[in-house]
Amino acid sequence: DAGYGDYDWYRIRGAVSGPIIADTLSARLSFVTEERDGYLENDAPASACPNGCDDLDEQDVSAFRAQLLFTPGEHTEVLFQAQYLWDEGATGQKRLDPFPPPIPVGGGFFFDPYAGALPNSPDRRTVRAEADENLDLWSRQFNLKITHLFEGLPGLGDVRFTSLTSRQEMEWKQTVDNDFSELPLTFTSWETPSDQWLQEFQLASATEGAFQWLVGLFWFEEEVEMDFLFQDFAVFRFENGGTIETSSFAAFTELSYDFEESTGLPFTLRGGLRWTRDEKEGDDFLSLTLGPVGTPIAPADSFEIDDEWKRLTGRLVGEYRIDEDVMVYLSASRGYKSGGVLIGNRVIETAPGGG
């Protein structure tokens, strides 16, 4: 389908699917693209914008997904997915009140950072920005799901095996003109690339009966980088960030028993346990310099991070079926969340005993 609207907005979406090899291999492709002109008109003089005074708060996003389903036999299924996303829009901010008055600096003198700037426009849809304001997001992800049914295993009956594999790469970058004027006063940028791997294996009972079980293993790896910059062109430059690597492993099981067949009581008891080990390690940096020359206010600071958490968690659930349409249950569980690490959010020590 397709749509069109104000600000030259349009969206096009589509999908196609069908068999490639009858009863064995099929595919599906889907996509969407959406664009819109900026809601905020950039009224800065052309001389203030080295890269052009583009309008702000625009939209430009595209994504597509490809899927392949392979069924080589009656008991085996393989599903592969690949998806991409591009978002190259432009953010925008509007200051509603006038620029602040000059700042007294003593001795009857004043400092006016907005000296020479055009007055802030009262129009809510008009801004003046000399720096590019962007919000760029790029992501790609690959998923693989494999299922296979083992029939008649000794002592176990039918057992279903499931493998889940996932890989995702993502990069996010944003730039902001903080001073809301056409003057080169302040500027902020963030950049955060990340990389993730996930793998899970499951074995589960597939035979009808009162007793059901599931066991599994889980593994997750992630690396995240962060670089934050705030630049006051006349006063100081602040930059911080770092890298965090996360590693997580878990083993889990869940058992359930339905008492209705053996006792006539429409009651099911479920219980599960999960053991988790999480580790986070990385590095952190912080830099604060003064003036356009970059004179350090304090020595550049950095430190390394390495911590680990282990926890056994579980749940117990009782389900009572009043009739075919009504069920009541009671659940008790213990949750867990690993410790967190904030990158670049420390107070730099500027003097002995300070902080």
Coordinates of N, CA and C in Angstrom, one line a residue, residues 102-286:
P102 N 22.3 39.4 29.0 CA 23.8 39.3 29.3 C 24.0 38.9 30.7
I103 N 25.1 38.2 31.0 CA 25.5 37.7 32.3 C 26.5 38.6 32.9
P104 N 26.2 39.1 34.1 CA 27.2 40.0 34.8 C 28.4 39.2 35.2
V105 N 29.6 39.8 34.9 CA 30.9 39.1 35.3 C 31.7 39.9 36.3
G106 N 31.1 41.0 36.8 CA 31.8 41.8 37.8 C 32.4 43.0 37.2
G107 N 32.6 44.0 38.1 CA 33.2 45.3 37.7 C 32.4 46.0 36.7
G108 N 31.1 45.8 36.7 CA 30.2 46.5 35.8 C 30.2 45.9 34.4
F109 N 30.9 44.8 34.2 CA 31.0 44.2 32.8 C 30.0 43.1 32.7
F110 N 29.6 42.8 31.5 CA 28.6 41.8 31.2 C 29.1 40.9 30.0
F111 N 28.8 39.6 30.0 CA 29.1 38.7 29.0 C 27.8 38.3 28.3
D112 N 27.7 38.5 27.0 CA 26.5 38.2 26.2 C 26.9 37.2 25.1
P113 N 26.6 35.9 25.4 CA 27.0 34.8 24.4 C 26.2 35.0 23.1
Y114 N 25.0 35.6 23.2 CA 24.1 35.8 22.0 C 24.3 37.1 21.3
A115 N 25.4 37.8 21.7 CA 25.6 39.1 21.0 C 25.8 38.9 19.5
G116 N 25.0 39.6 18.7 CA 25.1 39.5 17.2 C 24.1 38.5 16.7
A117 N 23.4 37.7 17.5 CA 22.4 36.7 17.1 C 21.1 37.4 16.7
L118 N 20.5 36.9 15.7 CA 19.1 37.3 15.3 C 18.2 37.0 16.4
P119 N 17.2 37.8 16.7 CA 16.2 37.5 17.8 C 15.5 36.2 17.6
N120 N 15.3 35.5 18.7 CA 14.6 34.2 18.6 C 13.2 34.4 18.0
S121 N 12.9 33.7 16.9 CA 11.6 33.9 16.3 C 10.4 33.4 17.2
P122 N 9.4 34.2 17.2 CA 8.2 33.8 18.0 C 7.4 32.7 17.4
D123 N 7.7 32.4 16.1 CA 7.0 31.3 15.4 C 7.5 29.9 15.9
R124 N 6.5 29.1 16.4 CA 6.9 27.8 16.9 C 7.5 26.9 15.9
R125 N 7.3 27.2 14.6 CA 7.8 26.3 13.6 C 9.0 26.9 12.9
T126 N 9.6 27.9 13.4 CA 10.8 28.5 12.8 C 12.0 28.5 13.8
V127 N 13.1 28.0 13.3 CA 14.3 27.9 14.1 C 15.5 28.5 13.4
R128 N 16.6 28.7 14.0 CA 17.8 29.1 13.4 C 18.9 28.2 13.9
A129 N 19.5 27.4 13.1 CA 20.6 26.4 13.5 C 21.6 26.4 12.5
E130 N 22.9 26.6 12.9 CA 24.0 26.6 11.9 C 24.6 25.2 11.8
A131 N 24.4 24.3 12.8 CA 25.0 23.0 12.8 C 23.9 22.0 12.4
D132 N 24.4 20.9 11.7 CA 23.5 19.8 11.3 C 22.9 19.2 12.6
E133 N 21.6 18.9 12.6 CA 21.0 18.2 13.7 C 20.4 16.9 13.1
N134 N 21.0 15.8 13.4 CA 20.7 14.5 12.8 C 20.4 13.5 13.9
L135 N 19.6 12.5 13.5 CA 19.4 11.3 14.3 C 19.5 10.1 13.4
D136 N 20.7 9.5 13.3 CA 20.9 8.4 12.4 C 20.9 7.1 13.2
L137 N 20.2 6.1 12.7 CA 20.1 4.8 13.3 C 20.2 3.8 12.2
W138 N 21.2 2.9 12.4 CA 21.4 1.8 11.4 C 21.4 0.5 12.1
S139 N 20.7 -0.5 11.6 CA 20.6 -1.8 12.3 C 20.4 -2.9 11.3
R140 N 21.1 -4.0 11.6 CA 20.8 -5.3 10.9 C 20.8 -6.4 11.8
Q141 N 19.9 -7.4 11.5 CA 19.7 -8.5 12.4 C 19.5 -9.8 11.6
F142 N 20.1 -10.9 12.1 CA 19.9 -12.2 11.5 C 19.4 -13.2 12.6
N143 N 18.4 -13.9 12.2 CA 17.8 -14.9 13.2 C 17.7 -16.3 12.5
L144 N 18.0 -17.3 13.2 CA 17.9 -18.7 12.7 C 17.2 -19.5 13.8
K145 N 16.1 -20.2 13.4 CA 15.4 -21.0 14.3 C 15.3 -22.4 13.7
I146 N 15.8 -23.4 14.4 CA 15.8 -24.8 14.0 C 15.0 -25.6 15.0
T147 N 14.0 -26.4 14.5 CA 13.2 -27.3 15.3 C 13.2 -28.7 14.7
H148 N 13.3 -29.7 15.6 CA 13.3 -31.1 15.1 C 12.6 -31.9 16.1
L149 N 11.8 -32.8 15.7 CA 11.0 -33.7 16.6 C 11.7 -35.1 16.5
F150 N 12.2 -35.5 17.7 CA 12.7 -36.9 17.8 C 11.6 -37.8 18.4
E151 N 11.3 -38.8 17.7 CA 10.1 -39.7 18.0 C 10.6 -40.9 18.8
G152 N 9.9 -41.2 19.9 CA 10.0 -42.5 20.6 C 11.4 -42.7 21.2
L153 N 12.0 -41.7 21.8 CA 13.2 -41.9 22.5 C 13.0 -42.8 23.8
P154 N 13.9 -43.7 24.0 CA 13.7 -44.6 25.2 C 13.6 -43.8 26.5
G155 N 12.5 -44.1 27.2 CA 12.3 -43.4 28.5 C 11.8 -42.0 28.5
L156 N 11.8 -41.4 27.3 CA 11.4 -40.0 27.2 C 10.2 -39.8 26.2
G157 N 10.0 -40.7 25.3 CA 8.9 -40.5 24.3 C 9.4 -39.5 23.2
D158 N 8.4 -38.8 22.7 CA 8.7 -37.8 21.7 C 9.3 -36.5 22.4
V159 N 10.4 -36.0 21.8 CA 11.1 -34.9 22.3 C 11.4 -33.9 21.2
R160 N 11.1 -32.6 21.5 CA 11.3 -31.6 20.5 C 12.5 -30.8 20.8
F161 N 13.4 -30.6 19.8 CA 14.6 -29.9 20.0 C 14.4 -28.5 19.3
T162 N 14.9 -27.4 19.9 CA 14.8 -26.1 19.4 C 16.1 -25.4 19.6
S163 N 16.6 -24.8 18.5 CA 17.8 -23.9 18.5 C 17.4 -22.5 18.1
L164 N 17.8 -21.5 18.8 CA 17.5 -20.1 18.5 C 18.8 -19.4 18.4
T165 N 19.2 -18.8 17.3 CA 20.4 -18.1 17.1 C 20.1 -16.7 16.6
S166 N 20.7 -15.7 17.1 CA 20.5 -14.3 16.7 C 21.7 -13.5 16.7
R167 N 21.9 -12.6 15.7 CA 23.0 -11.7 15.7 C 22.5 -10.3 15.3
Q168 N 22.8 -9.3 16.0 CA 22.4 -7.9 15.7 C 23.5 -6.9 15.8
E169 N 23.7 -6.1 14.8 CA 24.6 -4.9 14.9 C 23.8 -3.7 14.8
M170 N 24.1 -2.7 15.5 CA 23.4 -1.4 15.5 C 24.3 -0.2 15.8
E171 N 24.0 0.9 15.1 CA 24.8 2.1 15.4 C 23.8 3.3 15.4
W172 N 23.9 4.0 16.5 CA 23.0 5.2 16.7 C 23.9 6.4 16.9
K173 N 23.6 7.5 16.2 CA 24.3 8.7 16.3 C 23.3 9.9 16.2
Q174 N 23.5 10.9 17.2 CA 22.7 12.0 17.2 C 23.5 13.3 17.4
T175 N 23.2 14.3 16.7 CA 23.9 15.6 16.9 C 22.8 16.7 17.1
V176 N 23.2 17.6 18.0 CA 22.2 18.7 18.4 C 22.9 20.0 18.5
D177 N 22.2 21.0 18.0 CA 22.7 22.4 18.1 C 22.0 23.0 19.4
N178 N 22.7 23.1 20.5 CA 22.1 23.4 21.8 C 21.7 24.8 22.0
D179 N 22.3 25.8 21.3 CA 22.1 27.2 21.6 C 20.9 27.8 20.9
F180 N 20.3 27.1 20.0 CA 19.0 27.6 19.4 C 19.2 28.9 18.6
S181 N 20.4 29.1 18.1 CA 20.7 30.3 17.3 C 21.6 29.9 16.2
E182 N 21.8 30.9 15.3 CA 22.7 30.7 14.1 C 24.1 30.9 14.4
L183 N 24.5 31.2 15.7 CA 25.8 31.4 16.1 C 26.5 30.0 16.5
P184 N 27.7 29.8 16.3 CA 28.4 28.6 16.7 C 28.8 28.7 18.2
L185 N 27.8 28.4 19.1 CA 28.0 28.6 20.5 C 28.3 27.2 21.2
T186 N 27.3 26.3 21.1 CA 27.4 25.0 21.7 C 26.9 23.9 20.7
F187 N 27.4 22.7 21.0 CA 27.1 21.6 20.1 C 27.3 20.3 20.9
T188 N 26.4 19.3 20.7 CA 26.4 18.1 21.4 C 26.3 16.9 20.4
S189 N 27.0 15.8 20.6 CA 26.9 14.6 19.8 C 27.0 13.4 20.7
W190 N 26.2 12.4 20.3 CA 26.3 11.0 20.9 C 26.5 10.0 19.8
E191 N 27.3 9.0 20.1 CA 27.5 7.9 19.2 C 27.6 6.6 20.0
T192 N 26.7 5.6 19.6 CA 26.7 4.4 20.4 C 26.5 3.2 19.4
P193 N 27.6 2.6 19.0 CA 27.5 1.3 18.3 C 27.4 0.1 19.2
S194 N 26.7 -0.9 18.8 CA 26.6 -2.1 19.6 C 26.6 -3.4 18.7
D195 N 27.0 -4.5 19.4 CA 27.0 -5.8 18.7 C 26.6 -6.8 19.6
Q196 N 25.6 -7.7 19.2 CA 25.0 -8.7 20.1 C 25.0 -10.1 19.4
W197 N 25.2 -11.1 20.2 CA 25.1 -12.5 19.8 C 24.2 -13.2 20.9
L198 N 23.3 -14.1 20.4 CA 22.4 -14.8 21.3 C 22.3 -16.2 20.8
Q199 N 22.3 -17.2 21.7 CA 22.1 -18.6 21.4 C 21.4 -19.3 22.5
E200 N 20.3 -20.0 22.1 CA 19.6 -20.8 23.1 C 19.2 -22.2 22.5
F201 N 19.4 -23.2 23.4 CA 19.0 -24.5 23.0 C 17.9 -25.0 24.0
Q202 N 16.9 -25.7 23.5 CA 15.8 -26.3 24.3 C 15.6 -27.7 23.9
L203 N 15.3 -28.5 24.9 CA 14.7 -29.9 24.7 C 13.4 -29.9 25.5
A204 N 12.3 -30.3 24.9 CA 11.0 -30.3 25.6 C 10.2 -31.5 25.2
S205 N 9.5 -32.0 26.2 CA 8.6 -33.2 25.9 C 7.6 -32.8 24.9
A206 N 7.3 -33.8 24.0 CA 6.3 -33.5 22.9 C 5.3 -34.7 22.9
T207 N 5.3 -35.5 23.9 CA 4.3 -36.5 24.1 C 3.2 -36.1 25.0
E208 N 1.9 -36.3 24.6 CA 0.8 -36.0 25.4 C 0.8 -36.8 26.7
G209 N 0.5 -36.1 27.8 CA 0.5 -36.8 29.1 C 0.5 -35.9 30.2
A210 N 0.3 -36.4 31.4 CA 0.2 -35.5 32.6 C 1.5 -34.8 32.9
F211 N 2.6 -35.5 32.7 CA 3.9 -34.9 33.0 C 4.6 -34.3 31.8
Q212 N 5.0 -33.0 31.9 CA 5.7 -32.3 30.8 C 7.0 -31.7 31.4
W213 N 8.0 -31.6 30.5 CA 9.3 -31.1 31.0 C 9.9 -30.3 29.9
L214 N 10.9 -29.4 30.3 CA 11.7 -28.6 29.4 C 13.0 -28.3 30.1
V215 N 14.1 -28.4 29.3 CA 15.4 -28.0 29.8 C 16.1 -27.2 28.7
G216 N 17.0 -26.3 29.1 CA 17.6 -25.5 28.1 C 18.9 -24.8 28.6
L217 N 19.6 -24.3 27.6 CA 20.8 -23.5 27.9 C 20.7 -22.2 27.1
F218 N 21.2 -21.1 27.7 CA 21.1 -19.7 27.1 C 22.5 -19.1 27.2
W219 N 22.9 -18.4 26.1 CA 24.1 -17.7 26.0 C 23.9 -16.3 25.3
F220 N 24.5 -15.3 25.9 CA 24.3 -13.9 25.3 C 25.7 -13.2 25.4
E221 N 26.1 -12.5 24.4 CA 27.3 -11.6 24.4 C 26.9 -10.3 23.7
E222 N 27.4 -9.2 24.4 CA 27.1 -7.9 23.8 C 28.3 -7.0 24.1
E223 N 28.6 -6.1 23.1 CA 29.6 -5.1 23.2 C 29.0 -3.8 22.8
V224 N 29.1 -2.8 23.7 CA 28.5 -1.5 23.5 C 29.6 -0.4 23.7
E225 N 29.7 0.5 22.7 CA 30.6 1.6 22.9 C 29.7 2.9 23.0
M226 N 30.3 3.9 23.7 CA 29.6 5.2 23.8 C 30.6 6.3 23.8
D227 N 30.3 7.3 23.0 CA 31.1 8.5 22.9 C 30.2 9.7 23.0
F228 N 30.3 10.5 24.0 CA 29.5 11.7 24.2 C 30.4 12.9 24.2
L229 N 30.0 14.0 23.4 CA 30.7 15.2 23.3 C 29.8 16.4 23.5
F230 N 30.2 17.3 24.4 CA 29.6 18.6 24.5 C 30.6 19.7 24.3
Q231 N 30.4 20.5 23.3 CA 31.4 21.6 22.9 C 30.8 22.9 23.1
D232 N 31.4 23.7 24.1 CA 31.1 25.1 24.1 C 32.3 25.8 23.5
F233 N 32.1 26.3 22.3 CA 33.2 26.8 21.5 C 34.0 27.9 22.2
A234 N 33.4 28.6 23.1 CA 34.2 29.7 23.7 C 34.7 29.4 25.1
V235 N 34.2 28.3 25.7 CA 34.5 28.1 27.1 C 35.2 26.7 27.3
F236 N 34.5 25.6 27.0 CA 35.1 24.3 27.4 C 34.6 23.2 26.4
R237 N 35.3 22.1 26.5 CA 34.9 20.9 25.8 C 34.9 19.7 26.8
F238 N 33.7 19.0 26.8 CA 33.5 17.9 27.7 C 33.3 16.6 26.8
E239 N 34.1 15.6 27.1 CA 33.9 14.3 26.3 C 34.1 13.1 27.3
N240 N 33.2 12.2 27.1 CA 33.3 11.0 28.0 C 32.6 9.8 27.2
G241 N 32.9 8.6 27.7 CA 32.3 7.4 27.1 C 33.1 6.2 27.6
G242 N 33.1 5.2 26.7 CA 33.8 3.9 27.0 C 33.2 2.8 26.3
T243 N 33.6 1.6 26.7 CA 33.1 0.3 26.2 C 32.7 -0.6 27.3
I244 N 31.6 -1.3 27.1 CA 31.1 -2.3 28.0 C 30.9 -3.6 27.3
E245 N 31.4 -4.7 27.8 CA 31.2 -6.0 27.2 C 30.4 -6.9 28.3
T246 N 29.3 -7.4 27.8 CA 28.4 -8.2 28.7 C 28.4 -9.6 28.2
S247 N 28.6 -10.6 29.2 CA 28.5 -12.0 28.9 C 27.5 -12.6 29.8
S248 N 26.6 -13.4 29.3 CA 25.5 -14.0 30.2 C 25.4 -15.5 29.8
F249 N 25.3 -16.3 30.8 CA 25.0 -17.7 30.6 C 24.0 -18.2 31.6
A250 N 23.1 -19.1 31.1 CA 22.0 -19.6 32.0 C 21.7 -21.0 31.6
A251 N 21.3 -21.8 32.6 CA 20.7 -23.1 32.4 C 19.4 -23.1 33.1
F252 N 18.4 -23.7 32.5 CA 17.0 -23.6 33.1 C 16.3 -24.9 32.8
T253 N 15.2 -25.1 33.6 CA 14.3 -26.2 33.5 C 13.0 -25.9 34.0
E254 N 11.9 -26.5 33.5 CA 10.6 -26.4 34.0 C 9.9 -27.7 33.9
L255 N 9.2 -28.1 35.0 CA 8.4 -29.3 35.0 C 7.0 -29.0 35.4
S256 N 6.0 -29.8 34.8 CA 4.6 -29.6 35.2 C 3.9 -30.9 35.3
Y257 N 2.9 -31.0 36.1 CA 2.1 -32.2 36.2 C 0.6 -31.9 36.4
D258 N -0.2 -32.6 35.5 CA -1.6 -32.3 35.5 C -2.3 -33.5 36.3
F259 N -2.9 -33.2 37.4 CA -3.5 -34.2 38.3 C -4.9 -34.7 37.9
E260 N -5.4 -34.1 36.8 CA -6.8 -34.5 36.4 C -6.9 -35.9 36.0
E261 N -5.9 -36.4 35.2 CA -6.0 -37.8 34.7 C -5.9 -38.8 35.8
S262 N -5.1 -38.5 36.8 CA -4.8 -39.5 37.9 C -5.8 -39.4 39.0
T263 N -6.2 -38.2 39.3 CA -7.1 -38.0 40.5 C -8.4 -37.4 40.2
G264 N -8.6 -36.9 39.0 CA -9.9 -36.3 38.7 C -9.9 -34.8 39.1
L265 N -8.9 -34.3 39.7 CA -8.8 -32.9 40.1 C -8.2 -32.1 39.0
P266 N -9.0 -31.1 38.5 CA -8.5 -30.2 37.4 C -7.5 -29.2 37.9
F267 N -6.3 -29.7 38.3 CA -5.3 -28.9 38.9 C -3.9 -29.3 38.2
T268 N -3.1 -28.2 37.9 CA -1.8 -28.4 37.3 C -0.8 -27.7 38.2
L269 N 0.3 -28.3 38.5 CA 1.4 -27.7 39.3 C 2.6 -27.6 38.4
R270 N 3.2 -26.4 38.3 CA 4.3 -26.1 37.5 C 5.4 -25.5 38.4
G271 N 6.7 -25.9 38.1 CA 7.8 -25.4 38.8 C 9.0 -25.3 37.9
G272 N 9.8 -24.2 38.1 CA 10.9 -24.0 37.2 C 12.1 -23.4 38.0
L273 N 13.3 -23.7 37.5 CA 14.5 -23.1 38.1 C 15.4 -22.6 37.0
R274 N 16.2 -21.6 37.3 CA 17.1 -21.0 36.3 C 18.4 -20.5 37.1
W275 N 19.5 -21.0 36.6 CA 20.8 -20.5 37.2 C 21.5 -19.6 36.2
T276 N 21.8 -18.4 36.6 CA 22.4 -17.4 35.7 C 23.7 -16.9 36.2
R277 N 24.6 -16.7 35.2 CA 25.9 -16.0 35.5 C 26.1 -14.9 34.5
D278 N 26.2 -13.7 35.1 CA 26.4 -12.5 34.2 C 27.8 -11.9 34.6
E279 N 28.5 -11.4 33.5 CA 29.7 -10.7 33.7 C 29.8 -9.4 32.8
K280 N 30.2 -8.3 33.4 CA 30.3 -7.1 32.7 C 31.7 -6.5 32.9
E281 N 32.4 -6.2 31.8 CA 33.7 -5.6 31.9 C 33.9 -4.6 30.8
G282 N 34.8 -3.7 31.0 CA 35.1 -2.7 30.0 C 35.9 -1.5 30.5
D283 N 35.8 -0.4 29.9 CA 36.6 0.8 30.3 C 35.8 2.0 30.2
D284 N 36.3 3.1 30.8 CA 35.5 4.4 30.9 C 36.5 5.5 30.8
F285 N 36.2 6.6 30.1 CA 37.1 7.7 30.1 C 36.3 9.0 30.2
L286 N 37.0 10.0 30.6 CA 36.4 11.4 30.8 C 37.5 12.4 30.6

